[in-house]
XYZ file of C-alpha atoms in Angstrom:
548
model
C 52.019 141.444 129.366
C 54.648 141.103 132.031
C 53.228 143.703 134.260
C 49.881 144.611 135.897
C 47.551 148.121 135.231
C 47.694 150.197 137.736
C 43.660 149.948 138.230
C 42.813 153.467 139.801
C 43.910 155.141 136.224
C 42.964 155.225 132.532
C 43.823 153.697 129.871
C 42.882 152.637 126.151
C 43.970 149.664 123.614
C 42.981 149.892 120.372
C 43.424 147.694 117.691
C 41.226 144.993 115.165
C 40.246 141.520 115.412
C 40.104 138.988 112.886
C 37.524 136.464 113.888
C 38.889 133.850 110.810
C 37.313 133.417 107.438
C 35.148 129.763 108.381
C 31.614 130.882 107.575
C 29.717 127.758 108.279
C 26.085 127.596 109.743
C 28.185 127.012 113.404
C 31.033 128.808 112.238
C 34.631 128.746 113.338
C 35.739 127.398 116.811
C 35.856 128.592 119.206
C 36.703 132.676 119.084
C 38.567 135.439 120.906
C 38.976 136.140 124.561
C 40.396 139.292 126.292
C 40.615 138.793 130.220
C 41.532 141.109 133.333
C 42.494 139.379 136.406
C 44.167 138.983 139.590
C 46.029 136.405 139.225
C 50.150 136.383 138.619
C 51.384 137.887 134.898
C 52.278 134.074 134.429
C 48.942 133.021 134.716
C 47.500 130.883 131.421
C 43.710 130.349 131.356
C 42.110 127.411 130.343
C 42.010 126.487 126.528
C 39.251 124.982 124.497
C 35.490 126.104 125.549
C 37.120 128.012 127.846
C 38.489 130.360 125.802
C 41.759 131.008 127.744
C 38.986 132.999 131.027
C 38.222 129.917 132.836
C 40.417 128.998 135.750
C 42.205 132.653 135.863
C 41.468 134.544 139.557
C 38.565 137.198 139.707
C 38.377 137.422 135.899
C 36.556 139.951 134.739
C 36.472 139.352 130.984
C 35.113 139.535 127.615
C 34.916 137.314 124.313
C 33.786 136.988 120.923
C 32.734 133.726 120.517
C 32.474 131.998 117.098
C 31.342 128.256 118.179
C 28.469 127.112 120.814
C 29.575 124.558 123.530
C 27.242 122.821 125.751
C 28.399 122.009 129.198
C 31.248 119.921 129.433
C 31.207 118.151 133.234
C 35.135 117.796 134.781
C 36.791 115.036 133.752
C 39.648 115.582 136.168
C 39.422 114.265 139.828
C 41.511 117.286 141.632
C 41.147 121.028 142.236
C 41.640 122.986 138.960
C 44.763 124.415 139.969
C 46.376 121.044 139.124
C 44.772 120.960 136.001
C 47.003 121.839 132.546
C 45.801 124.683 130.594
C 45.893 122.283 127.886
C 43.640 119.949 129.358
C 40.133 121.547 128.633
C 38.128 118.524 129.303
C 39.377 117.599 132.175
C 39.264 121.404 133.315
C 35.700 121.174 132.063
C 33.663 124.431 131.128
C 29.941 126.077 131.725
C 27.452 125.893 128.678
C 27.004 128.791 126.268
C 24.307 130.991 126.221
C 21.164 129.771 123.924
C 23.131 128.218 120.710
C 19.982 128.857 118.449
C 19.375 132.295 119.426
C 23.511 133.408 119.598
C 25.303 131.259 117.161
C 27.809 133.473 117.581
C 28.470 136.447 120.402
C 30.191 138.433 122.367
C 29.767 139.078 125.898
C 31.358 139.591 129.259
C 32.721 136.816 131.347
C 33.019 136.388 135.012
C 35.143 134.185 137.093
C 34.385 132.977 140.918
C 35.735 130.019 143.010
C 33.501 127.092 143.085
C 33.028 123.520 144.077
C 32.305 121.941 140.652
C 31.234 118.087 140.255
C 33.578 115.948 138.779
C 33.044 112.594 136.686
C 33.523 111.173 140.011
C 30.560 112.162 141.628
C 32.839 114.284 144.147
C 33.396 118.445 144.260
C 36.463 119.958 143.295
C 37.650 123.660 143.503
C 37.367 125.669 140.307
C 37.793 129.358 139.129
C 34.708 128.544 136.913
C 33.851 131.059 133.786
C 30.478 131.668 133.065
C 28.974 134.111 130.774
C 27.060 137.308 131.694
C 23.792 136.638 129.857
C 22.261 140.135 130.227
C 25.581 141.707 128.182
C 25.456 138.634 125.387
C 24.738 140.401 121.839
C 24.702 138.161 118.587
C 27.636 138.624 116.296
C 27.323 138.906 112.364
C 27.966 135.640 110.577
C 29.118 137.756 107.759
C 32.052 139.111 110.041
C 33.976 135.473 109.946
C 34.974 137.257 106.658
C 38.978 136.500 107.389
C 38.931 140.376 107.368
C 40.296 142.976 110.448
C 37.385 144.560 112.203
C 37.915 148.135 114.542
C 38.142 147.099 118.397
C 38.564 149.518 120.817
C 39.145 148.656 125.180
C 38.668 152.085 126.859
C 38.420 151.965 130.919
C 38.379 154.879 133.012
C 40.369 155.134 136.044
C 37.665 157.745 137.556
C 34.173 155.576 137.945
C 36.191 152.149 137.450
C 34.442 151.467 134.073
C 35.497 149.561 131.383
C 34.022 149.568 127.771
C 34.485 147.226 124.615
C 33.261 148.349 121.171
C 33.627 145.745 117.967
C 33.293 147.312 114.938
C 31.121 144.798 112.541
C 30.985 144.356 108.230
C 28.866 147.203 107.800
C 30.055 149.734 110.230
C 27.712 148.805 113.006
C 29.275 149.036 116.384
C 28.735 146.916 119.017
C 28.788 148.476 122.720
C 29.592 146.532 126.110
C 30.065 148.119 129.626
C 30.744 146.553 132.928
C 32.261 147.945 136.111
C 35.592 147.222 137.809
C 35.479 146.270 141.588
C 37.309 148.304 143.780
C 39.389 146.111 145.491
C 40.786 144.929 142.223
C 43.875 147.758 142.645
C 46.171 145.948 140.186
C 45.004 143.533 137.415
C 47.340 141.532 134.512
C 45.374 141.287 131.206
C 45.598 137.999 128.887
C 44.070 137.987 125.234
C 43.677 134.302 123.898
C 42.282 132.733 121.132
C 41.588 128.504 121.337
C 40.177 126.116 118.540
C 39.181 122.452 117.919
C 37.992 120.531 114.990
C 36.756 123.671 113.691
C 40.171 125.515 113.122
C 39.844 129.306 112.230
C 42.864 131.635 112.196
C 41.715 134.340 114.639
C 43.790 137.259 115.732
C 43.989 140.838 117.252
C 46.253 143.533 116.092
C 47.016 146.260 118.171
C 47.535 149.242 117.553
C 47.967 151.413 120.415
C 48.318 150.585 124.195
C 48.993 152.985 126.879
C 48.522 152.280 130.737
C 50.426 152.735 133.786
C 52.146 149.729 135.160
C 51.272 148.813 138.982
C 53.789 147.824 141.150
C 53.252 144.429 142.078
C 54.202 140.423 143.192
C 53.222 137.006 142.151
C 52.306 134.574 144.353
C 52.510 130.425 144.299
C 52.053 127.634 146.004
C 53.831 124.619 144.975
C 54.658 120.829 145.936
C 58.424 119.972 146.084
C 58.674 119.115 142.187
C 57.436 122.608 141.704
C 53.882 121.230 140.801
C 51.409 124.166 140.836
C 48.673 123.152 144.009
C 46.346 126.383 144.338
C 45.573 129.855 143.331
C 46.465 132.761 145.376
C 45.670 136.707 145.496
C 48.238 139.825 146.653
C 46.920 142.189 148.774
C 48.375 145.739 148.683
C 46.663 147.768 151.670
C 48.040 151.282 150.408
C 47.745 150.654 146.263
C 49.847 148.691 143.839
C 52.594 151.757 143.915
C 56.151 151.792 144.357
C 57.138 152.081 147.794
C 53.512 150.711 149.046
C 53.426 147.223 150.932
C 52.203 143.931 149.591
C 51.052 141.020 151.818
C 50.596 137.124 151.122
C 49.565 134.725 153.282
C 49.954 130.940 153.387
C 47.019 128.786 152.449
C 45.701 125.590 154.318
C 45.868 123.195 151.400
C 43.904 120.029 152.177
C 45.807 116.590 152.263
C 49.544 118.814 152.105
C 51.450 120.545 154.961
C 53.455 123.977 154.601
C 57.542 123.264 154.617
C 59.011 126.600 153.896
C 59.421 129.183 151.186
C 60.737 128.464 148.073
C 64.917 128.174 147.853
C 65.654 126.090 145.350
C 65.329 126.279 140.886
C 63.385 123.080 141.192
C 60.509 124.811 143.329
C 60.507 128.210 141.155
C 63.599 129.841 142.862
C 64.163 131.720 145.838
C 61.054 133.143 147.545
C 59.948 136.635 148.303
C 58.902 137.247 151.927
C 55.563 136.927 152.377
C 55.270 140.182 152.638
C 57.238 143.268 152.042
C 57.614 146.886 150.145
C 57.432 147.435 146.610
C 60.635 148.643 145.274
C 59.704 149.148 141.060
C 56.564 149.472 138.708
C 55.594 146.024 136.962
C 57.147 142.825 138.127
C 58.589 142.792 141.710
C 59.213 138.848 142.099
C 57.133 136.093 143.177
C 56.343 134.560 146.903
C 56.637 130.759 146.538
C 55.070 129.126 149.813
C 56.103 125.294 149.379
C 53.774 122.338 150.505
C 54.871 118.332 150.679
C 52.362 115.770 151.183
C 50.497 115.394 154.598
C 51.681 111.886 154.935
C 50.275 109.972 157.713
C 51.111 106.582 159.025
C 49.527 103.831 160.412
C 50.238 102.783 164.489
C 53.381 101.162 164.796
C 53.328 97.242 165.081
C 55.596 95.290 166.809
C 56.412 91.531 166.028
C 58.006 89.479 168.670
C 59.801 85.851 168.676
C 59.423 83.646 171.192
C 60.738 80.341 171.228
C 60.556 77.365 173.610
C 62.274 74.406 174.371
C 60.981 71.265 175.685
C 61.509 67.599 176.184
C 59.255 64.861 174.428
C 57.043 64.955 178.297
C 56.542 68.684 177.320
C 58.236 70.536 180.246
C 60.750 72.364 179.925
C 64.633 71.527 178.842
C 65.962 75.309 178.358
C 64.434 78.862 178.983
C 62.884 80.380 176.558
C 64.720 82.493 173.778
C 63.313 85.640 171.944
C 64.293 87.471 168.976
C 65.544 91.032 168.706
C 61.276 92.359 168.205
C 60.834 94.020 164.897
C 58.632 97.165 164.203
C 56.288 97.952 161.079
C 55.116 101.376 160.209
C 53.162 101.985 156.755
C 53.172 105.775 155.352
C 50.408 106.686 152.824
C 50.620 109.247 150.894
C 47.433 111.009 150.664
C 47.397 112.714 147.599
C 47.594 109.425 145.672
C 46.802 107.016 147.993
C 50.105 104.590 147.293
C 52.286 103.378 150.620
C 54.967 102.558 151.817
C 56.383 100.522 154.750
C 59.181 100.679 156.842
C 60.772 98.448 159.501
C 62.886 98.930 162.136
C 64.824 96.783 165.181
C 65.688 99.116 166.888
C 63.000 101.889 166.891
C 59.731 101.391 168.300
C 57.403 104.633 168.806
C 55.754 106.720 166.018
C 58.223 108.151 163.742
C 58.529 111.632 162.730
C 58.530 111.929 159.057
C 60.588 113.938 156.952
C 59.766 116.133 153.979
C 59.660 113.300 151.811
C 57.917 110.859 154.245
C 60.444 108.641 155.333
C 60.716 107.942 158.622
C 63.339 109.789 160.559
C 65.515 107.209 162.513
C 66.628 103.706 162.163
C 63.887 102.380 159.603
C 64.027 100.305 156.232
C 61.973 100.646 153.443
C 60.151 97.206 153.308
C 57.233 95.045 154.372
C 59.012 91.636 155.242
C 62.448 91.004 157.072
C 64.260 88.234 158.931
C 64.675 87.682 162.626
C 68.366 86.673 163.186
C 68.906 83.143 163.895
C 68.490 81.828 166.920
C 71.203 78.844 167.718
C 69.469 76.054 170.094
C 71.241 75.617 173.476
C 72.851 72.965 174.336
C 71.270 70.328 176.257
C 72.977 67.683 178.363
C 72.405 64.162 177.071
C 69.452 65.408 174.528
C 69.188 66.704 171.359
C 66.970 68.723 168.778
C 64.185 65.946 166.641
C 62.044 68.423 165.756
C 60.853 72.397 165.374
C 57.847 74.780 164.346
C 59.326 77.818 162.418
C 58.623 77.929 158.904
C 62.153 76.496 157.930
C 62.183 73.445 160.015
C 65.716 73.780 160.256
C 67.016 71.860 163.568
C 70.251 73.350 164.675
C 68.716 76.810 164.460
C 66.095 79.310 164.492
C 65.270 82.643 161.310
C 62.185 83.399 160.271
C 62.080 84.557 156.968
C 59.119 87.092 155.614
C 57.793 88.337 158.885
C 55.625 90.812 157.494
C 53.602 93.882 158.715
C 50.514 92.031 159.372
C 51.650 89.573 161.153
C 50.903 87.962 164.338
C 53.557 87.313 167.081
C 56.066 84.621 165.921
C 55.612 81.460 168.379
C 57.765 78.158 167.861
C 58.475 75.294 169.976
C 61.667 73.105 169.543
C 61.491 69.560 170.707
C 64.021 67.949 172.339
C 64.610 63.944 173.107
C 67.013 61.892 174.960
C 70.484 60.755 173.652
C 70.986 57.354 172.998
C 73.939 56.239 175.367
C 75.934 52.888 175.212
C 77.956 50.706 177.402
C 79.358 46.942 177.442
C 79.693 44.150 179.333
C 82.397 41.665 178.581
C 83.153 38.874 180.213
C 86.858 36.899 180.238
C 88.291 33.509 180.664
C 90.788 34.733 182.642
C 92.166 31.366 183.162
C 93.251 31.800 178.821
C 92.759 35.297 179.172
C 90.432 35.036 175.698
C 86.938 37.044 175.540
C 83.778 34.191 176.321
C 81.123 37.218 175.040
C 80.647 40.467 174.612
C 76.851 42.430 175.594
C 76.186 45.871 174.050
C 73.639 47.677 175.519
C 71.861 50.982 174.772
C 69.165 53.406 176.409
C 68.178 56.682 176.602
C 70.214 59.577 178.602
C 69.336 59.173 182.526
C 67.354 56.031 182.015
C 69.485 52.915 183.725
C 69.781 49.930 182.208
C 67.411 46.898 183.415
C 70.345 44.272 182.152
C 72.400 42.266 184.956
C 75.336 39.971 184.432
C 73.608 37.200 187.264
C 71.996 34.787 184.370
C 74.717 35.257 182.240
C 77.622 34.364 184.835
C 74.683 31.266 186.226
C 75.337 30.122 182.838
C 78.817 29.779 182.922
C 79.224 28.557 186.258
C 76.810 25.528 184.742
C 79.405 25.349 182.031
C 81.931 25.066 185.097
C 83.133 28.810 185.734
C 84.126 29.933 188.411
C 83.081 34.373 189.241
C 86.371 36.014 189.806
C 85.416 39.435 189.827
C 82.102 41.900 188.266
C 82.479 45.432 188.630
C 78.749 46.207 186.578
C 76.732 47.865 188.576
C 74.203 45.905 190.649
C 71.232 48.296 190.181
C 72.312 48.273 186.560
C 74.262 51.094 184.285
C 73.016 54.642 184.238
C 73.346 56.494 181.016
C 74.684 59.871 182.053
C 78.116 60.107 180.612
C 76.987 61.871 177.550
C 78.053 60.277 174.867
C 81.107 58.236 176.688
C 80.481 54.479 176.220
C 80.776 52.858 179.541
C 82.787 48.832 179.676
C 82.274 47.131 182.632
C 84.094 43.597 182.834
C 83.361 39.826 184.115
C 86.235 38.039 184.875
C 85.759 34.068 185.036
C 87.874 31.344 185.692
C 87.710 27.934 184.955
C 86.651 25.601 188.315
C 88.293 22.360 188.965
C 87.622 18.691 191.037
C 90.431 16.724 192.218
C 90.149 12.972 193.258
C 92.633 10.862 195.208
C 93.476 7.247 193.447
C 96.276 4.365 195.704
C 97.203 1.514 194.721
C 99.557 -1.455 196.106
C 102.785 -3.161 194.040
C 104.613 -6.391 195.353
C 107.504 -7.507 194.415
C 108.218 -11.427 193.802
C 111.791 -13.177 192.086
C 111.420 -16.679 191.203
C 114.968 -19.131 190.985
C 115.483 -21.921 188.990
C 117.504 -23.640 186.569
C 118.827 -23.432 183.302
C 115.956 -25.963 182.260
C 113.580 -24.657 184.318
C 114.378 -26.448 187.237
C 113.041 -24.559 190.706
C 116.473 -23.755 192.142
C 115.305 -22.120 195.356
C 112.259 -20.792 196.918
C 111.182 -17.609 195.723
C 112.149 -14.372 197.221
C 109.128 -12.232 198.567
C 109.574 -8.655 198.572
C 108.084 -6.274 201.061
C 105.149 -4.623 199.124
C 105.125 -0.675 197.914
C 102.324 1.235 198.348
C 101.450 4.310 195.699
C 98.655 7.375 196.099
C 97.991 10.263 193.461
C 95.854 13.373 193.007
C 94.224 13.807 189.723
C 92.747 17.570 188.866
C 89.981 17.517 186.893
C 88.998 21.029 184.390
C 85.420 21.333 184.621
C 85.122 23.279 181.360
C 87.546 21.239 179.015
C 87.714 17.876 181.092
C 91.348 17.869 181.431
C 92.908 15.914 184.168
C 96.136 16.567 186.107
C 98.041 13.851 188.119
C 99.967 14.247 190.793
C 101.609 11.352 192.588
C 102.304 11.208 196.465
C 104.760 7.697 197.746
């Protein structure tokens, strides 16, 4: 039905039931079940055992049932209002009465909110259906005939009692009577019929149906994907009439939070207040509360860089550098237990979380990111030989895959002296050629422990002479950076000079054609001569120089 009776008057359905035509020892599965409850007029029962009763609100019921169950333990780890109607096992369902003595019955049923044990070991909330042994009366075998038998629902408004009489083969009646509370003002009624293995066509013909409708509202609570979370009841202080008030009110649901009322076709539509008047008989909307997941996160953790720079003696070349810190935060999601993490470089409390729970702000969905690069200074005369971040690279700095667990980041870069270079050359400057060349290296700011004095000794033995040497006499220091330094040794060849005389006369003898002496001979006064001669020390050249 799509409205509620109006509880406080009277009213009568009658009609037949066919109970199905299977007439084994067990017979047909599983039977008939007519329920009053308090629930919304949307409300499904569960199906199986269960008849279509179980998990309805404050049922107060009644079935004919064709087919004994035993108890059937949850098989579903969550609160039955999660639970599909078409999930009977997992629902799970309370034994029958004594299978031997009632094969098949009918009875009143009774609903009440429970903790029931699941297959996990754990409690979960249930509208559990159980059967009210003192009203069970066996049921014909005879009457699984396939044939319509007289059934008759009278309740009177006056004393709040309600009456069922089944007709069987034979004309016996059967009589059951129970009483209504009196806080149950409005109630919506459901008839069902379930089955199994042992398929019977069961069904109930009505005939006649007269009641007054009760004004009234649904109420839901829902997730964000409309998923159904828990069972609620209407209150309605002055009656279920038109122009009376309802009220609602909004349920602590473990592991979810409250977010608003219902606005949107994807959460059931737009939301009733919570409470309010009654405008109509039957159907006057439904209040939606809506719930998302009580996320919770774990304490934000912040990973730092830190890097250092030192020389091969271990002190310090550069200041330190550090990278721009990163921030984890993992959300879990309690009502399956999966999570998610987020980072962040620029936020670093707790984050709010949204609806959805993300964190509000400047934060990534991920567990791993990259500190940006860090480029080495530079350092006067050195340079990088070796580092200990993950990539080894030399000329910079990234970590990759700095993840949520992890430690602060710590890495040293090495540093080691350039190797400078200068030369020494040294010149004949008397032929202006090259004698030798020295190259020398060493490390920046060491000086050189070379000296030109053995090397020019060894050309003054060869018969140099030192012109000039502008090399430094405590020896080069390399601190030009990568500027080769010359330094020059200019030589030049020495010399010896000697002084050599020596005396010429002049004498002119006379005589004849035959040889004859034709006069004394004629003495000249003598000439003296004196010369210089320069001697080359390397090459042994001489130079002469004469001097009358």
């Amino acid at each position: 039905m799509k409205s509620k009776i109006d509880m406080n008057t009277s009213f009568t359905l009658t009609g037949q039931i066919n109970l199905g035509n299977r007439t084994s020892s067990q017979g047909g599965a599983d039977g008939i079940g007519l329920a009053f409850h308090t629930g919304n007029i949307t409300d499904i029962g569960k199906s199986g055992a269960n008849l279509g009763i179980g998990g309805l609100q404050n049922v107060i019921g009644f079935k004919l049932d064709t087919y004994h169950n035993g108890y059937r333990t949850p098989q579903a780890n969550e609160d039955g209002a999660k639970v599909a109607s078409t999930e009977p096992n997992g629902y799970g369902w309370n034994t029958d009465p004594d299978g031997t003595l009632f094969p098949q019955f009918g009875a009143f049923v009774k609903t009440s909110q429970k903790p029931v044990q699941a297959q996990d070991g754990k409690y979960y909330s249930r509208w559990w259906a159980t059967t009210d042994k003192s009203s069970v009366q066996k049921l014909n075998l005879g009457d699984l005939d396939g044939k319509f038998h007289d059934f008759v629902v009278s309740y009177d408004g006056s004393n709040r009692k309600l009456t069922i009489k089944y007709t069987e083969t034979g004309g016996n009646v059967l009589t059951w009577s129970t009483s209504i509370p009196d806080e149950h003002q409005a109630m919506a009624m459901v008839v069902s019929a379930s089955t199994d293995g042992n398929k019977n066509l069961q069904q109930l013909k009505i005939s006649s149906f007269d009641f007054k409708q009760a004004a009234t509202v649904n109420v839901k609570y829902v997730d964000q994907k409309g998923n159904r979370l828990a069972q609620g009841s209407v209150s309605y202080p002055s009656g279920a009439d038109v122009n009376g008030t309802y009220d609602t009110k909004r349920l602590n649901i473990p592991n979810y939070t409250f977010i608003g009322m219902s606005n949107s076709d994807i959460t059931g539509g737009t939301s009733k207040p919570a409470s309010g008047t009654l405008s109509k008989p039957g159907d006057n909307g439904t209040v939606i509360y809506v719930y998302a997941p009580a996320y919770s996160t774990s304490k934000v953790k912040t990973v730092t860089e830190t890097v250092h720079y030192i020389g091969q003696d271990g002190k310090p070349v550069a200041n330190d550098a550090s990278g721009i810190p990163t921030s984890f935060v993992t959300i879990t999601n309690p009502i399956d237990g999966s999570t998610a993490t987020y980072y962040s470089k620029t936020e670093s409390g707790q984050p709010t979380l949204n609806n959805n729970g993300v964190p509000v702000g400047d934060w990534t969905q991920g567990n791993s990111t990259d500190f940006a690069a860090i480029i080495n200074p530079s350092v006067i005369g050195q340079h990088v030989v070796s580092t200990t971040d993950p990539g080894n690279d030399l000329t910079q700095t990234t970590v990759k895959s700095i993840d949520s667990n992890s430690d602060n980041l710590d890495f040293t870069v090495t540093y080691e002296p350039n190797q400078e270079a200068a030369n020494v050359t040294y010149i004949d400057d008397t032929t202006g050629k090259t004698l030798s060349a020295k190259d020398l290296t060493g490390d920046y700011g060491s000086t050189d422990p070379y000296r030109t004095g053995d090397t020019i000794a060894d050309y003054e033995k060869q018969g140099y002479q030192l012109v000039s040497d502008n090399y430094p006499t405590k020896g080069v220091v390399y601190n030009q950076d990568g500027t080769v330094q010359s330094f020059e040794v200019h030589l030049t060849h020495g010399t010896t000079q000697t002084s050599e005389s020596q005396t010429v006369n002049e004498t002119i003898h006379y005589v004849y054609k035959n040889g004859d002496k034709a006069a004394d001979d004629y003495q000249a006064t003598p000439l003296n001569f004196t010369r210089t001669v320069t001697t080359d020390k390397v090459t042994g050249d001489k130079n002469l120089s004469s001097i009358f």
